[in-house]
Amino acid sequence: MTGKVRVIIYWSHDLTMLSQQLLKQYTADGFLVIENFASHNDCDVLRMRAEELVDAFDPAEVVSIFSTHEQNRLTDDYFLTSGDKIRFFLEANAFNADGSLKYPKKKSINKIGHALHDLDPFFDRFSRDANVRELATALGFDKPLLLQSMYIFKQPNIGGEVTCHQDSTFLYTEPLELAGLWFALEDATVENGCLWAIPGGHRSGLKSRWLRSDQGMKFEVYDPKPWPENDLVPLEVSKGSLIVLHGLLPHRSFENKSERSRHAYTLHLIDAEAKYPADNWLQRSASMPPRGFD
Ligand code: FE2
């Protein structure tokens, strides 16, 4: 870990806060931390809504276990067809050997994805807030599309790790134009599994793509060198903070071994002008193409 000091912005609901200088910082580091972006009340509304969705979910309908090691779900239809649905994914560590759940379902959920922002009115409202739209414009998107959303629970004690990766590996566009918006719905610390990132790591290019092929999903590797994980820095943030992640920024999170959950909501933006390949894992049906902020 380096001792690099990161820039923290305090969102003042004023577009000028994302001045050219701060965009230079985003270009240099590959991420921005914006404190105080969402109100605590808005965070709580999403948390309550996620709880309602989980309450209404029947685990018997889950045909697969979500694993953070993507290669374990190569033929996972439940996952691969979730791009325009609201689906529930369980922690790999939540199961007994016989396949039954070790914990109540609300303690076993890993995440909900991937079209909450289009199909649920509460997530739609949060995702298409005027501040998010302004931010997308300030980040340089001409015609932003809201491609993907996830509600991530990072459960106490069993919340799994997410290994080091670039989001563009999974959501590839030509040209590479992808931003991940990571909203902390609770305080995120080293103890409960906050994000870690390699400052400037987005400048070393795309390492791989995860794509559809005749043999199922596969990784196409362009650079097999391991990540310089000694350069990772923790991005500890308070509830209501937003972390903006460049699509090429290497980042990860560790297991949550603490007693506290670490809920987060993520949204991925692409530009309508960029080419979105048909072999990306996430595909939307023709009747439900990705929408912008309108
Ligand atoms: Fe990611």
PDB file of C-alpha atoms and ligand atoms in Angstrom:
ATOM      1  CA  MET A   1       0.000   0.000   0.000  1.00  0.00           C
ATOM      2  CA  THR A   2       1.307   3.459  -0.849  1.00  0.00           C
ATOM      3  CA  GLY A   3       0.846   6.558   1.254  1.00  0.00           C
ATOM      4  CA  LYS A   4      -0.616   8.499  -1.644  1.00  0.00           C
ATOM      5  CA  VAL A   5      -3.065  11.172  -0.574  1.00  0.00           C
ATOM      6  CA  ARG A   6      -6.302  11.117  -2.517  1.00  0.00           C
ATOM      7  CA  VAL A   7      -8.436  14.073  -3.389  1.00  0.00           C
ATOM      8  CA  ILE A   8     -11.742  14.276  -1.585  1.00  0.00           C
ATOM      9  CA  ILE A   9     -14.438  16.476  -3.031  1.00  0.00           C
ATOM     10  CA  TYR A  10     -17.382  17.727  -1.050  1.00  0.00           C
ATOM     11  CA  TRP A  11     -20.370  17.793  -3.364  1.00  0.00           C
ATOM     12  CA  SER A  12     -22.077  21.155  -3.163  1.00  0.00           C
ATOM     13  CA  HIS A  13     -24.754  20.531  -5.792  1.00  0.00           C
ATOM     14  CA  ASP A  14     -22.876  22.854  -8.057  1.00  0.00           C
ATOM     15  CA  LEU A  15     -21.476  21.632 -11.342  1.00  0.00           C
ATOM     16  CA  THR A  16     -18.456  23.898 -10.973  1.00  0.00           C
ATOM     17  CA  MET A  17     -17.265  21.612  -8.186  1.00  0.00           C
ATOM     18  CA  LEU A  18     -16.230  19.209 -10.902  1.00  0.00           C
ATOM     19  CA  SER A  19     -13.920  21.748 -12.397  1.00  0.00           C
ATOM     20  CA  GLN A  20     -11.362  20.975 -15.017  1.00  0.00           C
ATOM     21  CA  GLN A  21      -8.797  20.578 -12.276  1.00  0.00           C
ATOM     22  CA  LEU A  22     -10.813  17.838 -10.628  1.00  0.00           C
ATOM     23  CA  LEU A  23     -11.373  16.150 -13.951  1.00  0.00           C
ATOM     24  CA  LYS A  24      -7.614  16.262 -14.353  1.00  0.00           C
ATOM     25  CA  GLN A  25      -7.439  14.414 -11.039  1.00  0.00           C
ATOM     26  CA  TYR A  26      -9.904  11.817 -12.343  1.00  0.00           C
ATOM     27  CA  THR A  27      -7.793  11.468 -15.459  1.00  0.00           C
ATOM     28  CA  ALA A  28      -4.633  11.112 -13.356  1.00  0.00           C
ATOM     29  CA  ASP A  29      -5.903   8.739 -10.642  1.00  0.00           C
ATOM     30  CA  GLY A  30      -8.767   6.973 -12.406  1.00  0.00           C
ATOM     31  CA  PHE A  31     -11.162   7.635  -9.541  1.00  0.00           C
ATOM     32  CA  LEU A  32     -12.842  10.413  -7.579  1.00  0.00           C
ATOM     33  CA  VAL A  33     -14.198  10.344  -4.052  1.00  0.00           C
ATOM     34  CA  ILE A  34     -17.128  12.708  -3.580  1.00  0.00           C
ATOM     35  CA  GLU A  35     -18.264  12.985   0.016  1.00  0.00           C
ATOM     36  CA  ASN A  36     -21.800  13.992   0.867  1.00  0.00           C
ATOM     37  CA  PHE A  37     -23.221  13.243  -2.583  1.00  0.00           C
ATOM     38  CA  ALA A  38     -26.372  11.468  -1.455  1.00  0.00           C
ATOM     39  CA  SER A  39     -28.353  12.341   1.662  1.00  0.00           C
ATOM     40  CA  HIS A  40     -28.568   9.853   4.518  1.00  0.00           C
ATOM     41  CA  ASN A  41     -32.309   9.781   3.934  1.00  0.00           C
ATOM     42  CA  ASP A  42     -31.886   8.786   0.279  1.00  0.00           C
ATOM     43  CA  CYS A  43     -29.467   6.050   1.357  1.00  0.00           C
ATOM     44  CA  ASP A  44     -32.002   4.781   3.889  1.00  0.00           C
ATOM     45  CA  VAL A  45     -34.785   4.748   1.274  1.00  0.00           C
ATOM     46  CA  LEU A  46     -32.685   2.479  -0.956  1.00  0.00           C
ATOM     47  CA  ARG A  47     -31.797   0.257   1.990  1.00  0.00           C
ATOM     48  CA  MET A  48     -35.448  -0.113   2.973  1.00  0.00           C
ATOM     49  CA  ARG A  49     -36.450  -0.787  -0.625  1.00  0.00           C
ATOM     50  CA  ALA A  50     -33.760  -3.467  -0.996  1.00  0.00           C
ATOM     51  CA  GLU A  51     -35.052  -5.103   2.177  1.00  0.00           C
ATOM     52  CA  GLU A  52     -38.591  -5.149   0.739  1.00  0.00           C
ATOM     53  CA  LEU A  53     -37.343  -6.720  -2.491  1.00  0.00           C
ATOM     54  CA  VAL A  54     -35.462  -9.405  -0.556  1.00  0.00           C
ATOM     55  CA  ASP A  55     -38.523 -10.088   1.615  1.00  0.00           C
ATOM     56  CA  ALA A  56     -40.552 -10.755  -1.550  1.00  0.00           C
ATOM     57  CA  PHE A  57     -37.870 -12.982  -3.089  1.00  0.00           C
ATOM     58  CA  ASP A  58     -38.214 -16.766  -2.915  1.00  0.00           C
ATOM     59  CA  PRO A  59     -34.723 -18.369  -2.722  1.00  0.00           C
ATOM     60  CA  ALA A  60     -36.136 -21.531  -4.312  1.00  0.00           C
ATOM     61  CA  GLU A  61     -36.180 -19.688  -7.642  1.00  0.00           C
ATOM     62  CA  VAL A  62     -32.429 -19.213  -7.546  1.00  0.00           C
ATOM     63  CA  VAL A  63     -30.795 -21.666  -9.872  1.00  0.00           C
ATOM     64  CA  SER A  64     -27.229 -20.659  -9.200  1.00  0.00           C
ATOM     65  CA  ILE A  65     -24.844 -19.332  -6.638  1.00  0.00           C
ATOM     66  CA  PHE A  66     -23.124 -16.062  -7.315  1.00  0.00           C
ATOM     67  CA  SER A  67     -19.401 -16.401  -7.022  1.00  0.00           C
ATOM     68  CA  THR A  68     -16.972 -13.526  -7.277  1.00  0.00           C
ATOM     69  CA  HIS A  69     -14.660 -15.792  -9.265  1.00  0.00           C
ATOM     70  CA  GLU A  70     -16.300 -15.277 -12.630  1.00  0.00           C
ATOM     71  CA  GLN A  71     -14.975 -18.474 -14.138  1.00  0.00           C
ATOM     72  CA  ASN A  72     -17.239 -20.425 -11.776  1.00  0.00           C
ATOM     73  CA  ARG A  73     -20.356 -19.244 -13.560  1.00  0.00           C
ATOM     74  CA  LEU A  74     -19.421 -19.824 -17.162  1.00  0.00           C
ATOM     75  CA  THR A  75     -22.729 -21.291 -18.170  1.00  0.00           C
ATOM     76  CA  ASP A  76     -24.838 -19.552 -15.625  1.00  0.00           C
ATOM     77  CA  ASP A  77     -27.993 -18.656 -17.439  1.00  0.00           C
ATOM     78  CA  TYR A  78     -29.642 -17.042 -14.440  1.00  0.00           C
ATOM     79  CA  PHE A  79     -26.775 -14.575 -14.336  1.00  0.00           C
ATOM     80  CA  LEU A  80     -26.290 -14.164 -18.085  1.00  0.00           C
ATOM     81  CA  THR A  81     -29.926 -13.233 -18.709  1.00  0.00           C
ATOM     82  CA  SER A  82     -30.191 -10.792 -15.790  1.00  0.00           C
ATOM     83  CA  GLY A  83     -29.159  -7.668 -17.741  1.00  0.00           C
ATOM     84  CA  ASP A  84     -32.713  -6.414 -18.064  1.00  0.00           C
ATOM     85  CA  LYS A  85     -34.182  -7.972 -14.923  1.00  0.00           C
ATOM     86  CA  ILE A  86     -34.137  -7.731 -11.151  1.00  0.00           C
ATOM     87  CA  ARG A  87     -32.469 -10.911  -9.918  1.00  0.00           C
ATOM     88  CA  PHE A  88     -31.018 -12.076  -6.630  1.00  0.00           C
ATOM     89  CA  PHE A  89     -27.609 -13.652  -6.132  1.00  0.00           C
ATOM     90  CA  LEU A  90     -26.567 -15.445  -2.970  1.00  0.00           C
ATOM     91  CA  GLU A  91     -23.234 -15.616  -1.187  1.00  0.00           C
ATOM     92  CA  ALA A  92     -21.150 -18.678  -2.023  1.00  0.00           C
ATOM     93  CA  ASN A  93     -20.489 -19.138   1.714  1.00  0.00           C
ATOM     94  CA  ALA A  94     -24.190 -19.067   2.560  1.00  0.00           C
ATOM     95  CA  PHE A  95     -24.825 -22.742   1.796  1.00  0.00           C
ATOM     96  CA  ASN A  96     -24.514 -25.960   3.753  1.00  0.00           C
ATOM     97  CA  ALA A  97     -23.047 -28.979   1.958  1.00  0.00           C
ATOM     98  CA  ASP A  98     -26.562 -30.203   1.152  1.00  0.00           C
ATOM     99  CA  GLY A  99     -27.438 -26.927  -0.618  1.00  0.00           C
ATOM    100  CA  SER A 100     -29.650 -25.535   2.143  1.00  0.00           C
ATOM    101  CA  LEU A 101     -29.050 -22.010   3.420  1.00  0.00           C
ATOM    102  CA  LYS A 102     -26.954 -21.625   6.575  1.00  0.00           C
ATOM    103  CA  TYR A 103     -28.482 -18.267   7.430  1.00  0.00           C
ATOM    104  CA  PRO A 104     -31.839 -16.513   6.881  1.00  0.00           C
ATOM    105  CA  LYS A 105     -32.164 -15.350   3.244  1.00  0.00           C
ATOM    106  CA  LYS A 106     -31.756 -11.677   4.152  1.00  0.00           C
ATOM    107  CA  LYS A 107     -28.326 -12.539   5.581  1.00  0.00           C
ATOM    108  CA  SER A 108     -27.403 -14.706   2.563  1.00  0.00           C
ATOM    109  CA  ILE A 109     -27.913 -12.245  -0.291  1.00  0.00           C
ATOM    110  CA  ASN A 110     -24.764 -11.134  -2.103  1.00  0.00           C
ATOM    111  CA  LYS A 111     -26.375  -8.722  -4.534  1.00  0.00           C
ATOM    112  CA  ILE A 112     -29.396  -7.730  -6.608  1.00  0.00           C
ATOM    113  CA  GLY A 113     -28.871  -6.909 -10.293  1.00  0.00           C
ATOM    114  CA  HIS A 114     -28.818  -5.694 -13.003  1.00  0.00           C
ATOM    115  CA  ALA A 115     -31.705  -3.418 -14.067  1.00  0.00           C
ATOM    116  CA  LEU A 116     -32.936  -2.042 -10.750  1.00  0.00           C
ATOM    117  CA  HIS A 117     -32.541   1.455 -12.173  1.00  0.00           C
ATOM    118  CA  ASP A 118     -35.097   0.748 -14.904  1.00  0.00           C
ATOM    119  CA  LEU A 119     -37.529  -1.606 -13.222  1.00  0.00           C
ATOM    120  CA  ASP A 120     -37.863  -0.322  -9.668  1.00  0.00           C
ATOM    121  CA  PRO A 121     -39.278   3.189  -9.106  1.00  0.00           C
ATOM    122  CA  PHE A 122     -37.121   3.894  -6.036  1.00  0.00           C
ATOM    123  CA  PHE A 123     -33.870   2.965  -7.765  1.00  0.00           C
ATOM    124  CA  ASP A 124     -35.007   4.717 -10.951  1.00  0.00           C
ATOM    125  CA  ARG A 125     -35.543   7.959  -9.013  1.00  0.00           C
ATOM    126  CA  PHE A 126     -32.195   7.748  -7.204  1.00  0.00           C
ATOM    127  CA  SER A 127     -30.283   6.832 -10.381  1.00  0.00           C
ATOM    128  CA  ARG A 128     -31.821   9.560 -12.516  1.00  0.00           C
ATOM    129  CA  ASP A 129     -31.471  12.320  -9.951  1.00  0.00           C
ATOM    130  CA  ALA A 130     -30.433  15.690 -11.401  1.00  0.00           C
ATOM    131  CA  ASN A 131     -27.094  15.512  -9.558  1.00  0.00           C
ATOM    132  CA  VAL A 132     -26.241  12.174 -11.165  1.00  0.00           C
ATOM    133  CA  ARG A 133     -27.124  13.568 -14.568  1.00  0.00           C
ATOM    134  CA  GLU A 134     -24.944  16.631 -13.969  1.00  0.00           C
ATOM    135  CA  LEU A 135     -22.114  14.419 -12.833  1.00  0.00           C
ATOM    136  CA  ALA A 136     -22.373  12.304 -15.995  1.00  0.00           C
ATOM    137  CA  THR A 137     -22.137  15.446 -18.109  1.00  0.00           C
ATOM    138  CA  ALA A 138     -19.212  16.729 -16.046  1.00  0.00           C
ATOM    139  CA  LEU A 139     -17.412  13.407 -16.573  1.00  0.00           C
ATOM    140  CA  GLY A 140     -17.603  14.003 -20.325  1.00  0.00           C
ATOM    141  CA  PHE A 141     -20.503  11.807 -21.397  1.00  0.00           C
ATOM    142  CA  ASP A 142     -22.328  13.374 -24.376  1.00  0.00           C
ATOM    143  CA  LYS A 143     -25.184  10.885 -24.453  1.00  0.00           C
ATOM    144  CA  PRO A 144     -24.952   8.872 -21.235  1.00  0.00           C
ATOM    145  CA  LEU A 145     -26.845   5.610 -20.927  1.00  0.00           C
ATOM    146  CA  LEU A 146     -27.507   3.885 -17.607  1.00  0.00           C
ATOM    147  CA  LEU A 147     -26.371   0.374 -18.471  1.00  0.00           C
ATOM    148  CA  GLN A 148     -26.253  -1.605 -15.259  1.00  0.00           C
ATOM    149  CA  SER A 149     -27.132  -1.329 -11.585  1.00  0.00           C
ATOM    150  CA  MET A 150     -26.361  -3.508  -8.602  1.00  0.00           C
ATOM    151  CA  TYR A 151     -27.273  -3.447  -4.940  1.00  0.00           C
ATOM    152  CA  ILE A 152     -24.379  -5.013  -3.059  1.00  0.00           C
ATOM    153  CA  PHE A 153     -24.877  -6.210   0.519  1.00  0.00           C
ATOM    154  CA  LYS A 154     -21.396  -7.300   1.634  1.00  0.00           C
ATOM    155  CA  GLN A 155     -22.913  -9.194   4.537  1.00  0.00           C
ATOM    156  CA  PRO A 156     -21.339  -9.259   8.006  1.00  0.00           C
ATOM    157  CA  ASN A 157     -19.067 -12.287   8.533  1.00  0.00           C
ATOM    158  CA  ILE A 158     -19.732 -13.934   5.121  1.00  0.00           C
ATOM    159  CA  GLY A 159     -19.512 -11.069   2.572  1.00  0.00           C
ATOM    160  CA  GLY A 160     -17.157 -12.472  -0.067  1.00  0.00           C
ATOM    161  CA  GLU A 161     -14.150 -10.831  -1.689  1.00  0.00           C
ATOM    162  CA  VAL A 162     -14.178  -9.391  -5.198  1.00  0.00           C
ATOM    163  CA  THR A 163     -10.798  -9.995  -6.788  1.00  0.00           C
ATOM    164  CA  CYS A 164      -8.838  -7.256  -8.555  1.00  0.00           C
ATOM    165  CA  HIS A 165     -10.427  -6.354 -11.890  1.00  0.00           C
ATOM    166  CA  GLN A 166     -11.296  -3.607 -14.352  1.00  0.00           C
ATOM    167  CA  ASP A 167     -15.003  -3.025 -14.994  1.00  0.00           C
ATOM    168  CA  SER A 168     -14.300  -2.651 -18.727  1.00  0.00           C
ATOM    169  CA  THR A 169     -13.367  -6.347 -18.737  1.00  0.00           C
ATOM    170  CA  PHE A 170     -17.061  -7.054 -18.225  1.00  0.00           C
ATOM    171  CA  LEU A 171     -18.693  -3.981 -19.789  1.00  0.00           C
ATOM    172  CA  TYR A 172     -16.538  -3.301 -22.821  1.00  0.00           C
ATOM    173  CA  THR A 173     -17.219  -0.483 -25.288  1.00  0.00           C
ATOM    174  CA  GLU A 174     -15.367   0.939 -28.294  1.00  0.00           C
ATOM    175  CA  PRO A 175     -14.003   3.439 -27.606  1.00  0.00           C
ATOM    176  CA  LEU A 176     -13.507   2.540 -23.959  1.00  0.00           C
ATOM    177  CA  GLU A 177     -15.988   4.808 -22.223  1.00  0.00           C
ATOM    178  CA  LEU A 178     -17.282   3.410 -18.967  1.00  0.00           C
ATOM    179  CA  ALA A 179     -17.706   4.962 -15.538  1.00  0.00           C
ATOM    180  CA  GLY A 180     -18.802   3.123 -12.436  1.00  0.00           C
ATOM    181  CA  LEU A 181     -20.655   5.122  -9.779  1.00  0.00           C
ATOM    182  CA  TRP A 182     -20.318   3.461  -6.370  1.00  0.00           C
ATOM    183  CA  PHE A 183     -22.639   4.907  -3.740  1.00  0.00           C
ATOM    184  CA  ALA A 184     -21.864   4.061  -0.115  1.00  0.00           C
ATOM    185  CA  LEU A 185     -25.192   3.401   1.612  1.00  0.00           C
ATOM    186  CA  GLU A 186     -23.301   2.744   4.851  1.00  0.00           C
ATOM    187  CA  ASP A 187     -19.857   3.688   6.102  1.00  0.00           C
ATOM    188  CA  ALA A 188     -17.281   1.590   4.234  1.00  0.00           C
ATOM    189  CA  THR A 189     -14.057   0.831   6.073  1.00  0.00           C
ATOM    190  CA  VAL A 190     -11.152  -1.602   5.829  1.00  0.00           C
ATOM    191  CA  GLU A 191     -12.898  -3.689   8.497  1.00  0.00           C
ATOM    192  CA  ASN A 192     -16.180  -4.197   6.624  1.00  0.00           C
ATOM    193  CA  GLY A 193     -14.708  -4.553   3.132  1.00  0.00           C
ATOM    194  CA  CYS A 194     -14.351  -1.126   1.509  1.00  0.00           C
ATOM    195  CA  LEU A 195     -13.138  -0.647  -2.060  1.00  0.00           C
ATOM    196  CA  TRP A 196      -9.403  -0.680  -2.771  1.00  0.00           C
ATOM    197  CA  ALA A 197      -7.944   0.776  -5.971  1.00  0.00           C
ATOM    198  CA  ILE A 198      -4.582   1.252  -7.689  1.00  0.00           C
ATOM    199  CA  PRO A 199      -4.228   5.010  -8.286  1.00  0.00           C
ATOM    200  CA  GLY A 200      -3.266   5.638 -11.923  1.00  0.00           C
ATOM    201  CA  GLY A 201      -3.674   1.939 -12.754  1.00  0.00           C
ATOM    202  CA  HIS A 202      -6.227   2.777 -15.453  1.00  0.00           C
ATOM    203  CA  ARG A 203      -3.401   4.046 -17.640  1.00  0.00           C
ATOM    204  CA  SER A 204      -1.877   0.610 -18.221  1.00  0.00           C
ATOM    205  CA  GLY A 205      -4.608  -0.515 -20.607  1.00  0.00           C
ATOM    206  CA  LEU A 206      -7.219  -3.236 -20.633  1.00  0.00           C
ATOM    207  CA  LYS A 207      -5.950  -6.572 -19.303  1.00  0.00           C
ATOM    208  CA  SER A 208      -8.742  -8.831 -20.494  1.00  0.00           C
ATOM    209  CA  ARG A 209     -12.298  -9.130 -21.720  1.00  0.00           C
ATOM    210  CA  TRP A 210     -14.930 -11.556 -20.470  1.00  0.00           C
ATOM    211  CA  LEU A 211     -16.997 -12.408 -23.500  1.00  0.00           C
ATOM    212  CA  ARG A 212     -19.546 -14.732 -24.991  1.00  0.00           C
ATOM    213  CA  SER A 213     -18.239 -17.399 -27.354  1.00  0.00           C
ATOM    214  CA  ASP A 214     -19.508 -20.593 -28.950  1.00  0.00           C
ATOM    215  CA  GLN A 215     -17.970 -22.478 -26.016  1.00  0.00           C
ATOM    216  CA  GLY A 216     -19.662 -20.310 -23.392  1.00  0.00           C
ATOM    217  CA  MET A 217     -18.146 -17.398 -21.515  1.00  0.00           C
ATOM    218  CA  LYS A 218     -14.388 -16.989 -21.692  1.00  0.00           C
ATOM    219  CA  PHE A 219     -11.663 -14.522 -20.798  1.00  0.00           C
ATOM    220  CA  GLU A 220      -9.696 -13.061 -23.695  1.00  0.00           C
ATOM    221  CA  VAL A 221      -6.392 -12.033 -22.120  1.00  0.00           C
ATOM    222  CA  TYR A 222      -4.328  -9.164 -23.527  1.00  0.00           C
ATOM    223  CA  ASP A 223      -1.883  -8.712 -20.645  1.00  0.00           C
ATOM    224  CA  PRO A 224      -1.244 -11.690 -18.349  1.00  0.00           C
ATOM    225  CA  LYS A 225       0.937  -9.805 -15.839  1.00  0.00           C
ATOM    226  CA  PRO A 226      -0.430  -9.966 -12.270  1.00  0.00           C
ATOM    227  CA  TRP A 227      -1.853  -6.782 -10.761  1.00  0.00           C
ATOM    228  CA  PRO A 228       0.625  -4.778  -8.677  1.00  0.00           C
ATOM    229  CA  GLU A 229      -1.540  -5.287  -5.617  1.00  0.00           C
ATOM    230  CA  ASN A 230       1.028  -3.689  -3.320  1.00  0.00           C
ATOM    231  CA  ASP A 231      -0.074  -0.406  -4.899  1.00  0.00           C
ATOM    232  CA  LEU A 232      -3.702  -0.795  -3.787  1.00  0.00           C
ATOM    233  CA  VAL A 233      -5.013   1.920  -1.463  1.00  0.00           C
ATOM    234  CA  PRO A 234      -8.180   1.598   0.630  1.00  0.00           C
ATOM    235  CA  LEU A 235     -11.023   3.976  -0.249  1.00  0.00           C
ATOM    236  CA  GLU A 236     -12.690   4.315   3.122  1.00  0.00           C
ATOM    237  CA  VAL A 237     -15.779   6.524   2.839  1.00  0.00           C
ATOM    238  CA  SER A 238     -18.717   7.584   4.915  1.00  0.00           C
ATOM    239  CA  LYS A 239     -22.387   6.910   4.191  1.00  0.00           C
ATOM    240  CA  GLY A 240     -23.666   9.056   1.311  1.00  0.00           C
ATOM    241  CA  SER A 241     -20.287   9.228  -0.449  1.00  0.00           C
ATOM    242  CA  LEU A 242     -19.873   8.518  -4.124  1.00  0.00           C
ATOM    243  CA  ILE A 243     -16.780   6.925  -5.633  1.00  0.00           C
ATOM    244  CA  VAL A 244     -16.445   7.364  -9.390  1.00  0.00           C
ATOM    245  CA  LEU A 245     -14.381   4.607 -10.998  1.00  0.00           C
ATOM    246  CA  HIS A 246     -12.871   4.811 -14.483  1.00  0.00           C
ATOM    247  CA  GLY A 247     -13.691   1.645 -16.436  1.00  0.00           C
ATOM    248  CA  LEU A 248     -10.003   0.732 -16.641  1.00  0.00           C
ATOM    249  CA  LEU A 249      -9.182   1.347 -12.978  1.00  0.00           C
ATOM    250  CA  PRO A 250      -8.021  -1.830 -11.193  1.00  0.00           C
ATOM    251  CA  HIS A 251     -10.006  -2.219  -7.979  1.00  0.00           C
ATOM    252  CA  ARG A 252     -11.158  -4.872  -5.572  1.00  0.00           C
ATOM    253  CA  SER A 253     -12.644  -5.467  -2.157  1.00  0.00           C
ATOM    254  CA  PHE A 254     -11.772  -7.962   0.539  1.00  0.00           C
ATOM    255  CA  GLU A 255     -14.072 -10.207   2.544  1.00  0.00           C
ATOM    256  CA  ASN A 256     -16.191  -8.642   5.208  1.00  0.00           C
ATOM    257  CA  LYS A 257     -15.137 -10.428   8.373  1.00  0.00           C
ATOM    258  CA  SER A 258     -16.648  -7.781  10.640  1.00  0.00           C
ATOM    259  CA  GLU A 259     -19.999  -7.708  12.376  1.00  0.00           C
ATOM    260  CA  ARG A 260     -21.177  -4.744  10.251  1.00  0.00           C
ATOM    261  CA  SER A 261     -22.682  -4.894   6.765  1.00  0.00           C
ATOM    262  CA  ARG A 262     -21.393  -2.683   3.963  1.00  0.00           C
ATOM    263  CA  HIS A 263     -24.267  -1.913   1.628  1.00  0.00           C
ATOM    264  CA  ALA A 264     -23.513  -0.113  -1.632  1.00  0.00           C
ATOM    265  CA  TYR A 265     -25.406   0.731  -4.806  1.00  0.00           C
ATOM    266  CA  THR A 266     -23.550   0.832  -8.109  1.00  0.00           C
ATOM    267  CA  LEU A 267     -24.476   2.241 -11.471  1.00  0.00           C
ATOM    268  CA  HIS A 268     -22.504   1.947 -14.692  1.00  0.00           C
ATOM    269  CA  LEU A 269     -22.655   4.563 -17.420  1.00  0.00           C
ATOM    270  CA  ILE A 270     -21.684   4.208 -21.061  1.00  0.00           C
ATOM    271  CA  ASP A 271     -22.078   6.597 -23.980  1.00  0.00           C
ATOM    272  CA  ALA A 272     -24.752   5.975 -26.589  1.00  0.00           C
ATOM    273  CA  GLU A 273     -22.231   6.861 -29.305  1.00  0.00           C
ATOM    274  CA  ALA A 274     -19.824   4.086 -28.267  1.00  0.00           C
ATOM    275  CA  LYS A 275     -20.108   0.635 -29.835  1.00  0.00           C
ATOM    276  CA  TYR A 276     -21.519  -1.927 -27.400  1.00  0.00           C
ATOM    277  CA  PRO A 277     -20.493  -5.410 -28.622  1.00  0.00           C
ATOM    278  CA  ALA A 278     -22.957  -8.282 -28.896  1.00  0.00           C
ATOM    279  CA  ASP A 279     -20.459 -10.574 -27.142  1.00  0.00           C
ATOM    280  CA  ASN A 280     -20.491  -8.623 -23.854  1.00  0.00           C
ATOM    281  CA  TRP A 281     -22.137 -10.707 -21.127  1.00  0.00           C
ATOM    282  CA  LEU A 282     -24.760  -8.061 -20.371  1.00  0.00           C
ATOM    283  CA  GLN A 283     -27.350  -7.838 -23.106  1.00  0.00           C
ATOM    284  CA  ARG A 284     -30.695  -6.100 -23.058  1.00  0.00           C
ATOM    285  CA  SER A 285     -33.729  -7.271 -24.989  1.00  0.00           C
ATOM    286  CA  ALA A 286     -34.723  -5.210 -28.041  1.00  0.00           C
ATOM    287  CA  SER A 287     -37.866  -4.100 -26.217  1.00  0.00           C
ATOM    288  CA  MET A 288     -35.839  -2.712 -23.298  1.00  0.00           C
ATOM    289  CA  PRO A 289     -32.725  -0.944 -24.576  1.00  0.00           C
ATOM    290  CA  PRO A 290     -30.586   1.015 -22.081  1.00  0.00           C
ATOM    291  CA  ARG A 291     -32.002   4.465 -21.364  1.00  0.00           C
ATOM    292  CA  GLY A 292     -30.437   7.774 -20.477  1.00  0.00           C
ATOM    293  CA  PHE A 293     -31.595  10.196 -17.796  1.00  0.00           C
ATOM    294  CA  ASP A 294     -34.934  11.108 -19.409  1.00  0.00           C
TER     295      ASP A 294
HETATM  296 FE   FE2 B   1     -15.915  -3.481 -10.232  1.00  0.00          FE
END
